[in-house]
């Protein structure tokens, strides 16, 4: 699970750098989600900022033809839930053990894409691999070093739209960076430490840049860190930091001169979406999606091996059925870098193809041992809750969470995400398949199949 809900604001670029900062902000979300609080704040027409909020792909061991007796009711075409649950869990184990971590930077993501494509092809689906390139901030872009009485390192977040480059200079506190806050002697060669508030980010940056500053560091005016965007491309590197760290820097300045150094860099990465399709009798399309990448250092059993295993198992269960619309499975790449795969996919579609999409069902972080939740489009949520009752699955309406469905939602396409709202192990080495609830995988498959039937899928 990768990112927080956002809107593409006027004059704010929606590219990969901003999306990466956006995704990394989800670490804040995880902390709040564990406490049970999920909230999203937006500040104004010319910026996008995130408050601490919540955030959250997988494969198939061997595809077999279902031969068990059908379950009665809305999901009558499925094999018993324990059978599909076992099959999905087997795929999850195979993916995480055979490939392991699937971060975009390491190349493991590409290996996972080949594996997923093979699974779909073995089932007889029409499979294509959609490659794309993106630019993201380097890992060095998130650390500020200070030298002085107490040399320290601080976490920072590049602003969306910031200039890139390596900077070093003496740190100077300039308050809110209003025109009257700029010292008479100027800021030539200085790194401006600025408090958030009253003046828009872009204006703060321009005020200190005109005075000669080589960089801007803006700290929060409330507890915790934040992410922000500039309405115009910055002329100097600009980063944000938490209020606590900003106040700590102010205290260091009181003790003497403080030198600050940081680097905002970019790197180009390649990723890919895996698309498997079964044509229907009508013109509409229903998309079932899950991202298969991970952050570095984790095999991503829950995030998102669980979702990938579910869509692969659904593909197996539904391959022999006919539909009044095209069924399109998409395993998205680079979700953890800012929903890049889903964004590229939707951006690549002409308007008439977008108009064909009747619904998008997203599966992400399904494995926590608590009841499944569904979030997103209200009409689809209602249908999903109704169908869950018919197949005896406990499903609740959940809070908004960041994942690939949001890209479709923003485009006006009905979309929902199935997930479990427990993010304690997300993005950590502890996100192991052994902690994934096999029952939840089976329940997600049952509800999805029932929902497809409610969307007029032929039995």
Short mmCIF file of C-alpha atoms in Angstrom, two decimals:
data_model
loop_
_atom_site.label_atom_id
_atom_site.label_comp_id
_atom_site.label_asym_id
_atom_site.label_seq_id
_atom_site.Cartn_x
_atom_site.Cartn_y
_atom_site.Cartn_z
CA UNK A 1 0.00 0.00 0.00
CA UNK A 2 1.59 3.14 -1.11
CA UNK A 3 0.10 6.57 -0.81
CA UNK A 4 -2.28 9.05 0.56
CA UNK A 5 -5.31 10.45 -1.22
CA UNK A 6 -4.52 13.55 -3.22
CA UNK A 7 -5.89 15.89 -5.85
CA UNK A 8 -3.79 17.29 -8.67
CA UNK A 9 -3.94 20.96 -7.78
CA UNK A 10 -3.78 23.83 -10.21
CA UNK A 11 -0.19 24.62 -11.22
CA UNK A 12 1.16 21.63 -9.33
CA UNK A 13 2.94 18.99 -11.35
CA UNK A 14 1.65 15.48 -10.76
CA UNK A 15 4.84 13.72 -11.77
CA UNK A 16 6.92 11.03 -10.17
CA UNK A 17 9.01 13.21 -7.83
CA UNK A 18 5.92 14.50 -6.09
CA UNK A 19 4.34 11.10 -6.00
CA UNK A 20 7.46 9.62 -4.39
CA UNK A 21 7.39 12.24 -1.65
CA UNK A 22 3.71 11.51 -1.33
CA UNK A 23 4.36 7.77 -0.92
CA UNK A 24 7.11 8.23 1.62
CA UNK A 25 4.66 10.30 3.61
CA UNK A 26 2.71 7.12 4.12
CA UNK A 27 5.20 6.10 6.80
CA UNK A 28 3.48 8.79 8.84
CA UNK A 29 0.18 7.23 7.95
CA UNK A 30 1.16 3.84 9.24
CA UNK A 31 1.84 5.21 12.69
CA UNK A 32 -1.56 6.85 12.84
CA UNK A 33 -3.34 3.90 11.26
CA UNK A 34 -2.04 1.60 13.96
CA UNK A 35 -3.66 3.91 16.47
CA UNK A 36 -6.85 3.67 14.47
CA UNK A 37 -6.90 7.17 13.11
CA UNK A 38 -6.92 7.96 9.41
CA UNK A 39 -7.30 11.54 8.28
CA UNK A 40 -6.52 13.50 5.14
CA UNK A 41 -6.02 17.26 5.04
CA UNK A 42 -5.77 19.62 2.13
CA UNK A 43 -4.52 23.15 2.56
CA UNK A 44 -5.36 25.31 -0.39
CA UNK A 45 -5.75 25.72 -4.11
CA UNK A 46 -2.07 25.96 -4.89
CA UNK A 47 -0.52 23.22 -2.81
CA UNK A 48 -0.86 19.63 -1.77
CA UNK A 49 0.15 18.63 1.73
CA UNK A 50 -0.29 15.49 3.74
CA UNK A 51 -1.01 15.07 7.40
CA UNK A 52 0.07 11.89 9.17
CA UNK A 53 -2.22 9.26 7.65
CA UNK A 54 -2.59 5.63 6.74
CA UNK A 55 -1.06 3.78 3.71
CA UNK A 56 -0.81 -0.41 1.88
CA UNK A 57 1.03 -7.68 -4.83
CA UNK A 58 1.82 -11.47 -5.00
CA UNK A 59 1.49 -14.60 -7.32
CA UNK A 60 0.56 -18.09 -8.10
CA UNK A 61 2.25 -21.37 -7.24
CA UNK A 62 0.52 -23.45 -9.84
CA UNK A 63 -2.73 -22.80 -11.65
CA UNK A 64 -5.08 -25.75 -11.52
CA UNK A 65 -8.56 -26.20 -12.93
CA UNK A 66 -11.22 -26.14 -10.22
CA UNK A 67 -13.02 -29.45 -9.94
CA UNK A 68 -14.65 -29.16 -6.53
CA UNK A 69 -18.39 -28.89 -6.02
CA UNK A 70 -19.67 -25.31 -6.30
CA UNK A 71 -20.72 -23.24 -3.33
CA UNK A 72 -24.42 -22.32 -3.48
CA UNK A 73 -25.52 -18.71 -3.67
CA UNK A 74 -24.05 -15.65 -5.31
CA UNK A 75 -20.58 -17.19 -5.64
CA UNK A 76 -21.84 -20.51 -6.94
CA UNK A 77 -19.13 -20.74 -9.58
CA UNK A 78 -16.34 -20.76 -7.02
CA UNK A 79 -14.75 -23.76 -5.41
CA UNK A 80 -15.13 -23.84 -1.60
CA UNK A 81 -13.53 -20.89 0.15
CA UNK A 82 -10.97 -23.08 1.90
CA UNK A 83 -9.83 -24.39 -1.49
CA UNK A 84 -9.39 -20.98 -3.09
CA UNK A 85 -7.84 -19.69 0.12
CA UNK A 86 -5.29 -22.51 0.09
CA UNK A 87 -4.56 -21.89 -3.57
CA UNK A 88 -4.13 -18.14 -3.06
CA UNK A 89 -1.90 -18.71 -0.06
CA UNK A 90 0.20 -21.13 -2.06
CA UNK A 91 0.72 -18.46 -4.70
CA UNK A 92 1.66 -15.96 -2.01
CA UNK A 93 4.28 -18.31 -0.60
CA UNK A 94 5.65 -19.06 -4.05
CA UNK A 95 5.98 -15.39 -4.94
CA UNK A 96 7.60 -14.27 -1.71
CA UNK A 97 9.96 -17.24 -1.47
CA UNK A 98 10.93 -17.46 -5.12
CA UNK A 99 11.42 -13.74 -5.71
CA UNK A 100 11.44 -12.07 -2.29
CA UNK A 101 11.51 -8.29 -2.15
CA UNK A 102 10.17 -6.68 -5.32
CA UNK A 103 11.30 -3.07 -5.16
CA UNK A 104 11.58 -1.24 -8.46
CA UNK A 105 15.15 -0.09 -7.91
CA UNK A 106 16.66 -3.56 -7.48
CA UNK A 107 15.30 -5.22 -10.61
CA UNK A 108 13.38 -7.77 -8.55
CA UNK A 109 10.16 -6.08 -9.61
CA UNK A 110 10.87 -6.96 -13.25
CA UNK A 111 11.49 -10.57 -12.25
CA UNK A 112 8.14 -10.63 -10.47
CA UNK A 113 6.44 -9.16 -13.53
CA UNK A 114 7.73 -12.02 -15.68
CA UNK A 115 6.50 -14.51 -13.12
CA UNK A 116 3.02 -12.97 -12.99
CA UNK A 117 2.78 -12.80 -16.79
CA UNK A 118 3.62 -16.52 -16.97
CA UNK A 119 0.81 -17.33 -14.56
CA UNK A 120 -1.75 -15.42 -16.60
CA UNK A 121 -0.54 -16.94 -19.89
CA UNK A 122 -0.77 -20.44 -18.44
CA UNK A 123 -4.47 -19.78 -17.87
CA UNK A 124 -5.03 -18.73 -21.46
CA UNK A 125 -5.46 -14.99 -20.96
CA UNK A 126 -4.30 -12.44 -23.52
CA UNK A 127 -1.28 -10.95 -21.75
CA UNK A 128 0.68 -7.78 -22.44
CA UNK A 129 3.45 -6.06 -20.51
CA UNK A 130 3.26 -2.27 -20.48
CA UNK A 131 6.68 -0.76 -19.79
CA UNK A 132 7.22 2.80 -18.59
CA UNK A 133 10.01 4.98 -17.24
CA UNK A 134 9.82 7.38 -14.31
CA UNK A 135 12.08 9.81 -12.54
CA UNK A 136 12.17 9.69 -8.75
CA UNK A 137 14.15 11.32 -5.98
CA UNK A 138 17.29 9.51 -4.89
CA UNK A 139 17.45 8.21 -1.34
CA UNK A 140 20.02 10.87 -0.48
CA UNK A 141 17.31 13.46 -1.05
CA UNK A 142 15.71 12.73 2.30
CA UNK A 143 18.54 13.57 4.69
CA UNK A 144 19.93 16.91 5.88
CA UNK A 145 23.28 17.03 7.66
CA UNK A 146 24.21 19.84 10.03
CA UNK A 147 27.64 20.73 11.38
CA UNK A 148 28.10 22.88 14.44
CA UNK A 149 28.18 22.53 18.20
CA UNK A 150 26.17 19.30 17.85
CA UNK A 151 26.55 17.65 14.40
CA UNK A 152 23.33 15.86 13.57
CA UNK A 153 21.29 14.36 10.76
CA UNK A 154 17.64 15.21 10.07
CA UNK A 155 14.98 13.65 7.89
CA UNK A 156 13.55 15.93 5.21
CA UNK A 157 11.11 15.61 2.31
CA UNK A 158 11.70 17.30 -1.05
CA UNK A 159 8.89 19.59 -2.11
CA UNK A 160 7.08 18.61 -5.26
CA UNK A 161 8.49 20.93 -7.91
CA UNK A 162 11.78 21.57 -6.12
CA UNK A 163 15.03 22.27 -7.92
CA UNK A 164 17.67 19.54 -7.71
CA UNK A 165 21.30 19.80 -6.73
CA UNK A 166 23.71 19.65 -3.81
CA UNK A 167 23.78 22.63 -1.46
CA UNK A 168 25.76 23.68 1.57
CA UNK A 169 25.77 26.86 3.59
CA UNK A 170 25.28 28.45 6.97
CA UNK A 171 21.78 28.01 8.36
CA UNK A 172 19.80 31.20 9.03
CA UNK A 173 16.34 31.35 10.62
CA UNK A 174 14.08 33.79 8.78
CA UNK A 175 10.76 33.25 10.53
CA UNK A 176 7.84 32.98 8.12
CA UNK A 177 9.98 34.25 5.20
CA UNK A 178 7.78 37.27 4.64
CA UNK A 179 9.43 40.20 2.89
CA UNK A 180 9.93 41.94 6.26
CA UNK A 181 11.58 38.82 7.72
CA UNK A 182 14.50 38.87 5.30
CA UNK A 183 17.61 40.39 6.95
CA UNK A 184 18.91 43.63 5.48
CA UNK A 185 22.25 42.05 4.65
CA UNK A 186 20.52 39.43 2.54
CA UNK A 187 20.98 35.67 2.51
CA UNK A 188 23.74 35.16 -0.03
CA UNK A 189 25.09 31.63 0.24
CA UNK A 190 22.82 30.81 3.17
CA UNK A 191 20.37 27.97 3.79
CA UNK A 192 17.13 29.56 4.94
CA UNK A 193 15.29 27.90 7.83
CA UNK A 194 11.63 28.87 7.56
CA UNK A 195 8.54 28.25 9.64
CA UNK A 196 5.42 27.10 7.81
CA UNK A 197 2.38 29.37 7.85
CA UNK A 198 0.82 32.62 6.60
CA UNK A 199 2.83 32.79 3.36
CA UNK A 200 2.46 30.20 0.60
CA UNK A 201 5.37 27.84 0.08
CA UNK A 202 6.27 29.18 -3.35
CA UNK A 203 6.34 32.76 -2.07
CA UNK A 204 8.53 31.79 0.88
CA UNK A 205 10.96 30.08 -1.48
CA UNK A 206 11.02 33.04 -3.89
CA UNK A 207 11.55 35.56 -1.08
CA UNK A 208 14.64 33.81 0.24
CA UNK A 209 15.94 32.98 -3.25
CA UNK A 210 15.78 36.65 -4.27
CA UNK A 211 17.81 37.45 -1.16
CA UNK A 212 20.53 35.03 -2.30
CA UNK A 213 19.70 31.86 -0.34
CA UNK A 214 20.95 28.63 -1.88
CA UNK A 215 18.20 26.48 -0.35
CA UNK A 216 15.03 26.59 1.74
CA UNK A 217 14.16 24.32 4.66
CA UNK A 218 10.55 24.76 5.82
CA UNK A 219 9.51 23.19 9.12
CA UNK A 220 5.95 22.46 10.17
CA UNK A 221 3.84 24.79 12.30
CA UNK A 222 2.17 21.84 14.00
CA UNK A 223 3.43 18.55 15.38
CA UNK A 224 4.98 16.11 12.95
CA UNK A 225 6.36 16.34 9.42
CA UNK A 226 4.44 17.27 6.27
CA UNK A 227 4.67 17.04 2.51
CA UNK A 228 4.15 19.99 0.23
CA UNK A 229 4.17 21.15 -3.35
CA UNK A 230 5.23 24.35 -5.08
CA UNK A 231 2.87 25.92 -7.58
CA UNK A 232 5.81 26.85 -9.81
CA UNK A 233 9.11 25.11 -10.39
CA UNK A 234 11.55 26.12 -7.68
CA UNK A 235 14.75 27.99 -8.47
CA UNK A 236 16.51 26.56 -5.40
CA UNK A 237 16.24 23.19 -3.63
CA UNK A 238 13.40 23.24 -1.10
CA UNK A 239 12.64 20.59 1.51
CA UNK A 240 10.27 20.20 4.44
CA UNK A 241 10.81 18.81 7.93
CA UNK A 242 8.88 18.18 11.13
CA UNK A 243 8.16 20.90 13.63
CA UNK A 244 10.18 19.05 16.24
CA UNK A 245 13.28 18.99 14.02
CA UNK A 246 12.81 22.61 13.01
CA UNK A 247 12.68 23.72 16.63
CA UNK A 248 15.75 21.58 17.37
CA UNK A 249 17.63 23.43 14.62
CA UNK A 250 16.58 26.75 16.11
CA UNK A 251 18.02 25.66 19.44
CA UNK A 252 21.28 24.67 17.74
CA UNK A 253 21.44 28.12 16.14
CA UNK A 254 21.17 29.73 19.57
CA UNK A 255 24.32 27.85 20.58
CA UNK A 256 26.35 29.02 17.61
CA UNK A 257 26.86 28.85 13.86
CA UNK A 258 25.31 25.83 12.15
CA UNK A 259 26.27 24.58 8.71
CA UNK A 260 23.67 22.67 6.71
CA UNK A 261 24.17 20.39 3.74
CA UNK A 262 21.83 18.27 1.67
CA UNK A 263 21.35 16.99 -1.85
CA UNK A 264 18.19 16.66 -3.92
CA UNK A 265 18.83 14.23 -6.77
CA UNK A 266 16.83 12.37 -9.36
CA UNK A 267 17.17 8.94 -10.91
CA UNK A 268 15.41 7.27 -13.81
CA UNK A 269 13.75 3.92 -13.22
CA UNK A 270 11.97 1.45 -15.45
CA UNK A 271 8.89 -0.44 -14.38
CA UNK A 272 6.03 -2.32 -15.98
CA UNK A 273 2.36 -3.25 -15.64
CA UNK A 274 1.22 -6.78 -16.44
CA UNK A 275 -2.19 -6.81 -18.15
CA UNK A 276 -4.26 -9.97 -18.68
CA UNK A 277 -7.56 -9.81 -20.49
CA UNK A 278 -10.53 -11.99 -21.32
CA UNK A 279 -12.90 -10.36 -23.81
CA UNK A 280 -16.58 -10.20 -22.97
CA UNK A 281 -19.69 -9.96 -25.10
CA UNK A 282 -20.26 -6.27 -24.42
CA UNK A 283 -18.27 -3.07 -24.75
CA UNK A 284 -17.65 -2.37 -21.06
CA UNK A 285 -14.56 -3.28 -19.04
CA UNK A 286 -14.16 -4.23 -15.38
CA UNK A 287 -10.62 -3.99 -13.99
CA UNK A 288 -9.32 -6.12 -11.13
CA UNK A 289 -6.00 -4.71 -9.98
CA UNK A 290 -3.24 -5.14 -7.42
CA UNK A 291 0.27 -3.78 -7.22
CA UNK A 292 3.05 -6.35 -7.03
CA UNK A 293 6.03 -4.18 -6.06
CA UNK A 294 7.34 -3.67 -2.53
CA UNK A 295 9.49 -1.16 -0.73
CA UNK A 296 13.12 -2.31 -0.30
CA UNK A 297 13.96 -4.71 2.48
CA UNK A 298 10.70 -6.63 2.76
CA UNK A 299 9.12 -9.55 0.90
CA UNK A 300 5.77 -7.81 1.22
CA UNK A 301 3.63 -10.72 2.30
CA UNK A 302 0.69 -8.48 3.09
CA UNK A 303 1.71 -5.43 1.04
CA UNK A 304 1.04 -6.55 -1.49
CA UNK A 305 1.67 -10.24 -1.97
CA UNK A 306 -1.84 -10.77 -0.66
CA UNK A 307 -3.50 -8.70 -3.38
CA UNK A 308 -1.45 -10.23 -6.17
CA UNK A 309 -2.27 -13.75 -5.02
CA UNK A 310 -5.95 -12.84 -4.91
CA UNK A 311 -6.14 -11.51 -8.48
CA UNK A 312 -4.18 -14.49 -9.80
CA UNK A 313 -6.53 -16.88 -8.04
CA UNK A 314 -9.55 -14.95 -9.28
CA UNK A 315 -8.14 -15.20 -12.79
CA UNK A 316 -7.99 -18.95 -12.38
CA UNK A 317 -11.49 -19.23 -10.95
CA UNK A 318 -13.13 -17.03 -13.59
CA UNK A 319 -11.28 -18.11 -16.73
CA UNK A 320 -13.96 -20.57 -17.80
CA UNK A 321 -16.85 -18.16 -17.49
CA UNK A 322 -18.34 -15.78 -20.02
CA UNK A 323 -19.04 -12.14 -19.18
CA UNK A 324 -21.11 -9.33 -20.67
CA UNK A 325 -18.00 -7.15 -20.35
CA UNK A 326 -14.26 -7.58 -20.71
CA UNK A 327 -12.50 -8.76 -17.59
CA UNK A 328 -9.10 -7.08 -17.29
CA UNK A 329 -6.58 -8.03 -14.61
CA UNK A 330 -3.73 -5.57 -14.04
CA UNK A 331 -0.71 -6.13 -11.81
CA UNK A 332 0.62 -2.61 -11.30
CA UNK A 333 4.30 -1.75 -10.96
CA UNK A 334 5.86 1.08 -8.96
CA UNK A 335 2.87 1.66 -6.69
CA UNK A 336 5.18 2.22 -3.75
CA UNK A 337 6.89 5.05 -5.64
CA UNK A 338 3.65 7.01 -5.97
CA UNK A 339 1.01 5.01 -7.87
CA UNK A 340 3.18 5.28 -10.95
CA UNK A 341 1.99 2.11 -12.68
CA UNK A 342 -1.71 2.84 -12.39
CA UNK A 343 -1.14 6.47 -13.33
CA UNK A 344 0.78 5.48 -16.45
CA UNK A 345 -1.84 2.94 -17.42
CA UNK A 346 -4.72 5.38 -17.16
CA UNK A 347 -2.76 8.20 -18.82
CA UNK A 348 -2.07 5.89 -21.76
CA UNK A 349 -5.77 5.37 -22.48
CA UNK A 350 -7.60 7.63 -24.95
CA UNK A 351 -10.87 9.14 -23.65
CA UNK A 352 -13.02 6.60 -25.46
CA UNK A 353 -11.15 3.72 -23.79
CA UNK A 354 -11.46 5.30 -20.35
CA UNK A 355 -15.18 5.64 -20.93
CA UNK A 356 -15.47 1.86 -21.37
CA UNK A 357 -14.31 1.15 -17.80
CA UNK A 358 -17.39 0.39 -15.72
CA UNK A 359 -15.58 -0.32 -12.45
CA UNK A 360 -12.16 -0.89 -10.92
CA UNK A 361 -11.70 -3.32 -8.01
CA UNK A 362 -8.37 -2.98 -6.21
CA UNK A 363 -6.86 -5.51 -3.78
CA UNK A 364 -4.14 -4.32 -1.42
CA UNK A 365 -2.95 -5.45 2.02
CA UNK A 366 -5.66 -8.03 2.61
CA UNK A 367 -3.76 -10.21 5.02
CA UNK A 368 -4.03 -8.77 8.52
CA UNK A 369 -6.00 -11.12 10.81
CA UNK A 370 -9.00 -8.81 11.12
CA UNK A 371 -12.18 -8.35 9.10
CA UNK A 372 -11.89 -7.19 5.51
CA UNK A 373 -12.83 -3.61 4.69
CA UNK A 374 -13.89 -1.90 1.48
CA UNK A 375 -13.36 1.79 0.67
CA UNK A 376 -14.01 4.04 -2.30
CA UNK A 377 -17.05 4.56 -4.50
CA UNK A 378 -20.19 4.54 -2.37
CA UNK A 379 -22.36 2.63 -4.83
CA UNK A 380 -19.76 -0.12 -5.18
CA UNK A 381 -19.29 -0.22 -1.41
CA UNK A 382 -23.02 -0.78 -0.99
CA UNK A 383 -23.03 -3.59 -3.54
CA UNK A 384 -19.96 -5.19 -1.98
CA UNK A 385 -21.45 -5.13 1.52
CA UNK A 386 -24.68 -6.64 0.22
CA UNK A 387 -22.88 -9.43 -1.63
CA UNK A 388 -20.58 -10.12 1.32
CA UNK A 389 -23.65 -10.85 3.42
CA UNK A 390 -24.92 -13.29 0.81
CA UNK A 391 -21.68 -15.28 0.87
CA UNK A 392 -21.27 -15.08 4.67
CA UNK A 393 -18.17 -12.88 4.66
CA UNK A 394 -17.67 -10.19 7.29
CA UNK A 395 -16.94 -6.97 5.42
CA UNK A 396 -16.96 -3.43 6.77
CA UNK A 397 -16.94 0.01 5.16
CA UNK A 398 -13.45 1.36 5.76
CA UNK A 399 -11.72 4.74 5.74
CA UNK A 400 -10.05 6.11 2.63
CA UNK A 401 -6.64 4.55 2.09
CA UNK A 402 -3.99 5.26 -0.53
CA UNK A 403 -3.52 2.79 -3.37
CA UNK A 404 -3.98 2.40 -7.13
CA UNK A 405 -7.77 2.71 -7.10
CA UNK A 406 -7.43 6.41 -6.29
CA UNK A 407 -6.03 7.09 -9.76
CA UNK A 408 -9.23 5.72 -11.27
CA UNK A 409 -11.40 7.48 -8.72
CA UNK A 410 -9.83 10.82 -9.58
CA UNK A 411 -10.64 10.17 -13.24
CA UNK A 412 -14.31 9.70 -12.40
CA UNK A 413 -14.27 5.90 -12.69
CA UNK A 414 -16.10 3.97 -9.94
CA UNK A 415 -13.41 2.24 -7.91
CA UNK A 416 -13.02 0.48 -4.58
CA UNK A 417 -10.23 -1.12 -2.60
CA UNK A 418 -10.50 -4.29 -0.53
CA UNK A 419 -8.02 -4.25 2.36
CA UNK A 420 -7.54 -4.92 6.06
CA UNK A 421 -7.06 -1.71 8.11
CA UNK A 422 -4.10 -2.90 10.18
CA UNK A 423 -0.79 -1.54 8.93
CA UNK A 424 1.57 -2.43 11.78
CA UNK A 425 3.99 -4.44 9.64
CA UNK A 426 3.58 -2.62 6.34
CA UNK A 427 6.92 -1.54 4.82
CA UNK A 428 8.95 -3.48 7.39
CA UNK A 429 10.92 -6.76 7.29
CA UNK A 430 8.16 -8.21 9.49
CA UNK A 431 5.69 -8.16 6.59
CA UNK A 432 6.10 -11.91 6.11
CA UNK A 433 3.68 -14.35 4.44
CA UNK A 434 3.46 -16.34 7.67
CA UNK A 435 1.52 -13.43 9.18
CA UNK A 436 -1.01 -13.26 6.34
CA UNK A 437 -4.53 -14.51 7.05
CA UNK A 438 -5.30 -17.29 4.57
CA UNK A 439 -8.99 -16.97 5.44
CA UNK A 440 -9.00 -13.33 4.35
CA UNK A 441 -7.57 -14.26 0.96
CA UNK A 442 -10.42 -16.69 0.43
CA UNK A 443 -12.99 -14.21 1.68
CA UNK A 444 -11.73 -11.51 -0.68
CA UNK A 445 -12.07 -13.91 -3.61
CA UNK A 446 -15.61 -14.87 -2.57
CA UNK A 447 -16.75 -11.26 -2.23
CA UNK A 448 -15.09 -10.20 -5.49
CA UNK A 449 -16.76 -13.01 -7.41
CA UNK A 450 -20.12 -12.16 -5.86
CA UNK A 451 -19.63 -8.48 -6.67
CA UNK A 452 -18.83 -9.30 -10.28
CA UNK A 453 -22.08 -11.22 -10.46
CA UNK A 454 -23.91 -8.24 -9.00
CA UNK A 455 -22.33 -6.17 -11.76
CA UNK A 456 -24.12 -8.47 -14.21
CA UNK A 457 -21.40 -11.02 -14.83
CA UNK A 458 -22.81 -14.16 -16.39
CA UNK A 459 -22.80 -17.19 -14.05
#
